[in-house]
PDB file of C-alpha atoms in Angstrom:
ATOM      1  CA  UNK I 298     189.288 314.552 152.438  1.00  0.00           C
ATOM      2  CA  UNK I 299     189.143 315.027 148.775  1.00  0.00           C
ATOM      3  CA  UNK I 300     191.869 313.991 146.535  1.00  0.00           C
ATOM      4  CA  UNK I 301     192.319 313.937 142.654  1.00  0.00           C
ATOM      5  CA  UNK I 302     191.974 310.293 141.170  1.00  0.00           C
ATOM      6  CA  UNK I 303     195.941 310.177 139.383  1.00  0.00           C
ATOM      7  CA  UNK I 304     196.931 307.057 137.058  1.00  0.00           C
ATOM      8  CA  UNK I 305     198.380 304.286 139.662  1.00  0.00           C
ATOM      9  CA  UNK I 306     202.366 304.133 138.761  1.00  0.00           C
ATOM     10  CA  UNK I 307     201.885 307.242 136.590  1.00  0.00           C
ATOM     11  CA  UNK I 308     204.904 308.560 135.215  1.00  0.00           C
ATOM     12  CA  UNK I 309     205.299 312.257 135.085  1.00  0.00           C
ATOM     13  CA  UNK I 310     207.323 315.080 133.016  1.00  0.00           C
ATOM     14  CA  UNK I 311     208.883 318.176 133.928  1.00  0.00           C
ATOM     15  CA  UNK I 312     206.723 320.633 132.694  1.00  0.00           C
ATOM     16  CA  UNK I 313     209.171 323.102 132.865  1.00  0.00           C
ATOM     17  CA  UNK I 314     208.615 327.034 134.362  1.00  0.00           C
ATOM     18  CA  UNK I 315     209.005 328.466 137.788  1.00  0.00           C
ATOM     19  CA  UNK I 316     206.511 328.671 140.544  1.00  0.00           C
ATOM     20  CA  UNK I 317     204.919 331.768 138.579  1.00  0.00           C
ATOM     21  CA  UNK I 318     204.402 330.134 135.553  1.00  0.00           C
ATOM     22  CA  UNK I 319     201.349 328.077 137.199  1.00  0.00           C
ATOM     23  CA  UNK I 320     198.235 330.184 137.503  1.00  0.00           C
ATOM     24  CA  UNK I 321     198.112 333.777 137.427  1.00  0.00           C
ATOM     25  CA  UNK I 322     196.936 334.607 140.791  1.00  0.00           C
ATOM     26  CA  UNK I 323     198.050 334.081 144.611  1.00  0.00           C
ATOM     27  CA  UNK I 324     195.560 332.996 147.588  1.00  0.00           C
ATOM     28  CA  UNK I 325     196.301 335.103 150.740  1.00  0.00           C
ATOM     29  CA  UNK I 326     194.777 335.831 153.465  1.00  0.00           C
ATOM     30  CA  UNK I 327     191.988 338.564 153.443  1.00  0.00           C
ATOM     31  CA  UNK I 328     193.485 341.134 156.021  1.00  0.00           C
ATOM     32  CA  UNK I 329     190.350 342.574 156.850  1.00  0.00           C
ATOM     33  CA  UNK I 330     188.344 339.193 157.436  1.00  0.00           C
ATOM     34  CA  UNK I 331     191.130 336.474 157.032  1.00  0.00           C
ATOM     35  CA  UNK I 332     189.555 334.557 154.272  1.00  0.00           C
ATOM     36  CA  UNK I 333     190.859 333.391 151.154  1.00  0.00           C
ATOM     37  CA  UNK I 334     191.517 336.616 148.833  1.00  0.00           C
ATOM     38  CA  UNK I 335     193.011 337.235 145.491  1.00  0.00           C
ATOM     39  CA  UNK I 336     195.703 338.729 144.731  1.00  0.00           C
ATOM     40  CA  UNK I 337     196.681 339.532 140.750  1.00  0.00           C
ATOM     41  CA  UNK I 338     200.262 341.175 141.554  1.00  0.00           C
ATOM     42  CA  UNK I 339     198.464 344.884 141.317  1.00  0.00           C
ATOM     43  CA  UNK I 340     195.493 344.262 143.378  1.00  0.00           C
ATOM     44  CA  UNK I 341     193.861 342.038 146.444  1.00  0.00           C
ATOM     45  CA  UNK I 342     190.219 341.825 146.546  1.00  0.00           C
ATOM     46  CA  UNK I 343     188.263 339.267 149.040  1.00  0.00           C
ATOM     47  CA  UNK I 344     184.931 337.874 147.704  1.00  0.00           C
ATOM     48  CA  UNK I 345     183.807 337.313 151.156  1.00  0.00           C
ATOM     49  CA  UNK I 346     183.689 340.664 152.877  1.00  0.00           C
ATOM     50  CA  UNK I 347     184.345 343.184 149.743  1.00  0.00           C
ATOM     51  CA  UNK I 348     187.832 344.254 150.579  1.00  0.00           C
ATOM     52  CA  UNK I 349     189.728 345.408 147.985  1.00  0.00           C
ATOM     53  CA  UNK I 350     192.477 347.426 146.607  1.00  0.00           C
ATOM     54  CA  UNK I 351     192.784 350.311 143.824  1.00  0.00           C
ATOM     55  CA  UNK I 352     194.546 349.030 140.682  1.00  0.00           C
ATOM     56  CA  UNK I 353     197.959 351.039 139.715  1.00  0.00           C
ATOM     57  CA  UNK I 354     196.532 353.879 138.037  1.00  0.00           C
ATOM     58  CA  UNK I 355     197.999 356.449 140.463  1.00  0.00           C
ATOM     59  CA  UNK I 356     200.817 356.801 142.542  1.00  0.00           C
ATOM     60  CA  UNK I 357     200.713 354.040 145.323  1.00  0.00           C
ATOM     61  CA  UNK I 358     200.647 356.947 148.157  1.00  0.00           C
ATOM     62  CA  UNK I 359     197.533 358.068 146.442  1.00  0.00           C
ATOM     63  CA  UNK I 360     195.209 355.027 147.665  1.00  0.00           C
ATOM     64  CA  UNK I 361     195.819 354.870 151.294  1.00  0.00           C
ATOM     65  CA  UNK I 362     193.282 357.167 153.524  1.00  0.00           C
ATOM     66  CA  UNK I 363     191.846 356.525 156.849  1.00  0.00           C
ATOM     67  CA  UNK I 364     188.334 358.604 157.607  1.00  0.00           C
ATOM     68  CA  UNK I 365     187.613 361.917 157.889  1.00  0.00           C
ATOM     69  CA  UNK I 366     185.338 361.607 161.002  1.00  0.00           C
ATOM     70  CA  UNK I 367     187.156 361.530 164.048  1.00  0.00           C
ATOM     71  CA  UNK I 368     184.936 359.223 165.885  1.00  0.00           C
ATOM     72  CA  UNK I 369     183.751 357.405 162.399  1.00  0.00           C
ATOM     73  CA  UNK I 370     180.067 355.072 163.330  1.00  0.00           C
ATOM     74  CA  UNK I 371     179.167 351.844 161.291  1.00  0.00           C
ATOM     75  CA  UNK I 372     176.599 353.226 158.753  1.00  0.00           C
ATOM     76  CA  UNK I 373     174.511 349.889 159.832  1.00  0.00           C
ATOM     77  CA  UNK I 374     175.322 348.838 163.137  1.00  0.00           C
ATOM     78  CA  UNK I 375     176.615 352.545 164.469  1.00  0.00           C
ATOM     79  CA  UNK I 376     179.421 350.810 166.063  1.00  0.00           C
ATOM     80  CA  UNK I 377     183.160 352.662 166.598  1.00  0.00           C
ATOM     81  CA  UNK I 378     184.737 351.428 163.379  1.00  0.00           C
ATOM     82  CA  UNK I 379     188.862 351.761 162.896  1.00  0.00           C
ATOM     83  CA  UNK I 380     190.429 354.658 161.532  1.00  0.00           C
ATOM     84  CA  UNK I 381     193.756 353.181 160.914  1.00  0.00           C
ATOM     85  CA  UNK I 382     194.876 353.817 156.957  1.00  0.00           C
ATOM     86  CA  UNK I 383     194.023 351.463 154.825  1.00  0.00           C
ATOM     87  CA  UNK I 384     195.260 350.751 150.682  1.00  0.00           C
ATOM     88  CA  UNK I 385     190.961 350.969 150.227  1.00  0.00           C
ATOM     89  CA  UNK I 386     190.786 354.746 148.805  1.00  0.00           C
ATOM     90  CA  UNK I 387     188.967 355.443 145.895  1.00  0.00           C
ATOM     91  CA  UNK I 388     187.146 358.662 144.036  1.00  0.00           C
ATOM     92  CA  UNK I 389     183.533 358.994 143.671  1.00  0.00           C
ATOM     93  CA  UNK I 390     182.611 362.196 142.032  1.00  0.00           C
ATOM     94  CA  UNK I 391     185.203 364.050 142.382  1.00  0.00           C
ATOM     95  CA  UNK I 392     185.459 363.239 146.590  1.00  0.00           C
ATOM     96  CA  UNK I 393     187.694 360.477 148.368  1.00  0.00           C
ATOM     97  CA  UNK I 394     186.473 357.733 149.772  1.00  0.00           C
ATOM     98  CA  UNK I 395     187.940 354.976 152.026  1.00  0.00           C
ATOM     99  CA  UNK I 396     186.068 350.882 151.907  1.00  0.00           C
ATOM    100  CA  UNK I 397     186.170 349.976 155.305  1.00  0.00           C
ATOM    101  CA  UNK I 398     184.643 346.141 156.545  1.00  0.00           C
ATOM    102  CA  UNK I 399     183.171 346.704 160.264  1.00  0.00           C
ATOM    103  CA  UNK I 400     184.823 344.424 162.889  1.00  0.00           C
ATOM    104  CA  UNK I 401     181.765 344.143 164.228  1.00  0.00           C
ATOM    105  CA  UNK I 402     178.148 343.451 161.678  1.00  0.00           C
ATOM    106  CA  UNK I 403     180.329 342.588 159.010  1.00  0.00           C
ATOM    107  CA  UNK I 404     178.997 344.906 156.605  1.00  0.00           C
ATOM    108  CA  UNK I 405     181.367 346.366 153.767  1.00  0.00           C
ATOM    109  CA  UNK I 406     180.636 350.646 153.377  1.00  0.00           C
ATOM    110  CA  UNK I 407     182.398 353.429 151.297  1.00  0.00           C
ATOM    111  CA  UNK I 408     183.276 356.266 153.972  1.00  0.00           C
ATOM    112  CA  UNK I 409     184.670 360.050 153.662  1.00  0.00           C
ATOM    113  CA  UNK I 410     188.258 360.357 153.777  1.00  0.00           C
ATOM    114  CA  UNK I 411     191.244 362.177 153.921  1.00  0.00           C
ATOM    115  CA  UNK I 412     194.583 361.204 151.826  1.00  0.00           C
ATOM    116  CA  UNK I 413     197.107 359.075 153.863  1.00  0.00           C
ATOM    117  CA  UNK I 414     200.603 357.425 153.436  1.00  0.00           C
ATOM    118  CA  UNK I 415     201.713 353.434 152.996  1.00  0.00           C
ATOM    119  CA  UNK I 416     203.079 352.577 156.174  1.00  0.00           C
ATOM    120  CA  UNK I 417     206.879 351.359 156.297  1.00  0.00           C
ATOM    121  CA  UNK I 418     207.713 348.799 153.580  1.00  0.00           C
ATOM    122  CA  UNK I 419     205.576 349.647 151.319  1.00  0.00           C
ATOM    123  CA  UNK I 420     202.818 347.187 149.894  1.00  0.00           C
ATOM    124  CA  UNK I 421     201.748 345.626 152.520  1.00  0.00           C
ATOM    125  CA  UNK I 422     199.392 343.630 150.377  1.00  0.00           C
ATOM    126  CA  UNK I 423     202.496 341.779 149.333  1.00  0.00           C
ATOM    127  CA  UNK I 424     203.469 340.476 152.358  1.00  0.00           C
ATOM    128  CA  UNK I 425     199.987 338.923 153.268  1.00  0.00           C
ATOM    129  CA  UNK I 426     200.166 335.507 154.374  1.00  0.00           C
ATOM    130  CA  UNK I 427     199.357 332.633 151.860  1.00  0.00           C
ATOM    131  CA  UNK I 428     196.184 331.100 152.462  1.00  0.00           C
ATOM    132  CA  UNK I 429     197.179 327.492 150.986  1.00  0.00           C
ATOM    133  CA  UNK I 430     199.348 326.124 153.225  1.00  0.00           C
ATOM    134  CA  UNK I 431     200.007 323.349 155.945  1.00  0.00           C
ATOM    135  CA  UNK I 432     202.363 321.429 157.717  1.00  0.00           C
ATOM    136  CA  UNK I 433     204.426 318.624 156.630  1.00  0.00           C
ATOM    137  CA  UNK I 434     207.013 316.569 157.988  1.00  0.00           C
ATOM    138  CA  UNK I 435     208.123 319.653 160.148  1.00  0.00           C
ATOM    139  CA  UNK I 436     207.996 321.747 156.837  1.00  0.00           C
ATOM    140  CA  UNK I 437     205.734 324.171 155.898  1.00  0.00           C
ATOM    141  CA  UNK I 438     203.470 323.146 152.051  1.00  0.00           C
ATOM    142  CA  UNK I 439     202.056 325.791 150.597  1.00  0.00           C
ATOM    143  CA  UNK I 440     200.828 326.269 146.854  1.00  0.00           C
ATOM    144  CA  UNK I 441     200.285 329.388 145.058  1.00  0.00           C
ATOM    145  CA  UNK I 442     196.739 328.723 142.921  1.00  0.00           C
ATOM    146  CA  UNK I 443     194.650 325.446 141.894  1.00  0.00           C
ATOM    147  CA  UNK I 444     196.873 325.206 138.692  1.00  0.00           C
ATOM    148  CA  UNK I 445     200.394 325.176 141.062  1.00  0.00           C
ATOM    149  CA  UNK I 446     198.266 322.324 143.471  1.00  0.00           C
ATOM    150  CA  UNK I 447     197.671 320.464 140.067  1.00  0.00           C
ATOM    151  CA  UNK I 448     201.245 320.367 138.814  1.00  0.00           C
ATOM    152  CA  UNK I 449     202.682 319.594 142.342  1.00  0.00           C
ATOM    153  CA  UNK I 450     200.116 316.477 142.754  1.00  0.00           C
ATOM    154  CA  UNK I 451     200.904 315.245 139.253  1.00  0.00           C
ATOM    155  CA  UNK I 452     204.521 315.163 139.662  1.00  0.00           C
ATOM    156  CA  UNK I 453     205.191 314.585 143.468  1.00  0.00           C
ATOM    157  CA  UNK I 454     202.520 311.572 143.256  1.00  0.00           C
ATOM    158  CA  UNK I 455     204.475 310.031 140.027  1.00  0.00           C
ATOM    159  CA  UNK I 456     205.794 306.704 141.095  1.00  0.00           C
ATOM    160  CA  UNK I 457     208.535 307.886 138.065  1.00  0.00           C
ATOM    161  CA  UNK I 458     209.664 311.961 137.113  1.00  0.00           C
ATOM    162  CA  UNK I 459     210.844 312.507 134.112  1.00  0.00           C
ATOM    163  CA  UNK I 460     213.084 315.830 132.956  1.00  0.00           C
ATOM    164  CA  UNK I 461     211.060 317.752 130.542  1.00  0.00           C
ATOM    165  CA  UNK I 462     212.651 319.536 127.449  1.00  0.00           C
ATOM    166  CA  UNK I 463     213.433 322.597 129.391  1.00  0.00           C
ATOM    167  CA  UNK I 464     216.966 323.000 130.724  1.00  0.00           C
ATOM    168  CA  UNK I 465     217.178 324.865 134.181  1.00  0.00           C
ATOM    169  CA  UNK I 466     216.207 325.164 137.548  1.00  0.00           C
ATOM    170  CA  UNK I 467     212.576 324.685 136.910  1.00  0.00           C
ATOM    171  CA  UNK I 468     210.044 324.836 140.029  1.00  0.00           C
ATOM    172  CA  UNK I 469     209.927 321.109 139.668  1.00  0.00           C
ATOM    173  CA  UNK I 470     213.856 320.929 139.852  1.00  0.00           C
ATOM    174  CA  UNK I 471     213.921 323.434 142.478  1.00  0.00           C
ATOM    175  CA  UNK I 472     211.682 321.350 144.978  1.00  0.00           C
ATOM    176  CA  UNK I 473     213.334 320.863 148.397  1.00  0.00           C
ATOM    177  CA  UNK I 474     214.827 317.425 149.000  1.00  0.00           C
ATOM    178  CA  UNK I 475     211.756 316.927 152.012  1.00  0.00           C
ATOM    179  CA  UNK I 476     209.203 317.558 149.160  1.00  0.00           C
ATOM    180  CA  UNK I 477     210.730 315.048 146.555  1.00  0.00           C
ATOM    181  CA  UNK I 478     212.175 311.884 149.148  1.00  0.00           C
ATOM    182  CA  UNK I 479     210.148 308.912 148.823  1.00  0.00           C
ATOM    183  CA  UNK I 480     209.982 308.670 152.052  1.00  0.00           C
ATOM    184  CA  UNK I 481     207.639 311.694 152.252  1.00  0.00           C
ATOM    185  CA  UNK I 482     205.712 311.083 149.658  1.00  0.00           C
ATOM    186  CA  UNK I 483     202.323 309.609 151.052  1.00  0.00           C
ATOM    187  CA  UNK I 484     202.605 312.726 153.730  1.00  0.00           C
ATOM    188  CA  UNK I 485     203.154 315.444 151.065  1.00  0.00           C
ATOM    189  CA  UNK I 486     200.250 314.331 149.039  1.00  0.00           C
ATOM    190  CA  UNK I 487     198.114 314.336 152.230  1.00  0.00           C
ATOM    191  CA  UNK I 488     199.157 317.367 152.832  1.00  0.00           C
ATOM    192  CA  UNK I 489     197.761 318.559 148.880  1.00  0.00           C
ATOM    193  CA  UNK I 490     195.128 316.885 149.728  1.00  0.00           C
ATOM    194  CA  UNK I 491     193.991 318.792 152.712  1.00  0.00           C
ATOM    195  CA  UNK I 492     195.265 321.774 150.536  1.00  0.00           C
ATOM    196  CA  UNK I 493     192.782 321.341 147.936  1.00  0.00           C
ATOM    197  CA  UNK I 494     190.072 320.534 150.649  1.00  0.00           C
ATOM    198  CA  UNK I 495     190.373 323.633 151.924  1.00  0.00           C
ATOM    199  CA  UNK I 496     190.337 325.284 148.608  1.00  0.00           C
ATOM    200  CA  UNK I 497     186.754 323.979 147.819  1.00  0.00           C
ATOM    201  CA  UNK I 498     185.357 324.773 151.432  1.00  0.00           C
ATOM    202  CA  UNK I 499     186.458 328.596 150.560  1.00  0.00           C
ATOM    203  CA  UNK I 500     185.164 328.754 146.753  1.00  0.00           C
ATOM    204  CA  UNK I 501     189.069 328.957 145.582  1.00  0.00           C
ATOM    205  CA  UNK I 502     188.426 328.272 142.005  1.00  0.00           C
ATOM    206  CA  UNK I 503     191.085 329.114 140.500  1.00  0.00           C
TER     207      UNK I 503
END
């Protein structure tokens, strides 16, 4: 299990911020292949099978299609692929296009297709699961990014916290009592540990 080498009886300082202050992205998982993908807040994109969204240029409505073929064929395996809507559409030339990941090879393809509609709620994308997170104590861990693992380790694995020079309800100062009881303290910084474990096994590097 890998873990970060911190000062023994370190003492740590609020460094102020909410959760969205550390790192400017969110780990989720890829809902075409269920790996780790990244979302920015305006796009998802997975570095292991290709899938990925259309930045905000247009009106959100505007990227969803599903293919134009009514009994749409892998263009390497020639297996049935979906043709549920997806938030994949782009323009090429003039002509819509839909990126589609085939359950079945694995291979990533552009296809024809026709304009379609979000489906109730809106962005999906923003309700994808986190991809960092475990169990602890009953409770569920979960970080955000590399730089949100880093400031939780730091001050959750002080032996003394310190208030920073920002007044508020900080992320640090917001922590659940679970998180911050001394009790659960060699079990939440397990937990990071397996966190940041997992992070290297899928590339996370950021």
């Amino acid at each position: 299990m890998t873990e970060r080498e911190l000062p023994i009886h370190h003492r740590a300082e609020d460094p102020g911020g909410r959760v969205w202050s550390f790192g400017s992205v969110t780990w989720v998982h890829c809902p075409e292949c269920d790996k780790a993908a990244k979302s920015d807040g305006s796009t998802v994109s997975c570095m292991h099978c290709g899938y990925t969204t259309v930045p905000d240029l247009k009106p959100y409505s505007d990227k969803w299609a599903y293919p134009t073929s009514s009994n749409p064929l892998c263009s390497h395996c020639r297996k049935p692929l979906d043709r549920r809507e997806r938030p994949t559409a782009r323009e090429i030339d003039g002509k819509l296009f839909v990126r589609i990941c085939c359950e079945h090879c694995g291979e990533t393809e552009d296809y024809p297709a026709s304009p379609g509609s979000p489906p109730s709620g809106g962005r999906s994308w923003r309700v994808l699961r986190r991809y960092l997170e475990t169990q602890v104590a009953g409770e569920t861990l979960w970080v955000l990014n590399l730089a949100h693992l880093n400031a939780l380790e730091d001050w959750l694995g002080a032996k003394v916290r310190e208030r920073g020079p920002q007044p508020g309800l900080t992320m640090m100062a917001r922590l659940p009592r679970w998180m911050k009881a001394s009790t659960n303290r060699e079990k939440v910084l397990r937990g990071l540990a397996i966190l940041r474990e997992r992070a290297e096994k899928e590339g996370i590097d950021e």
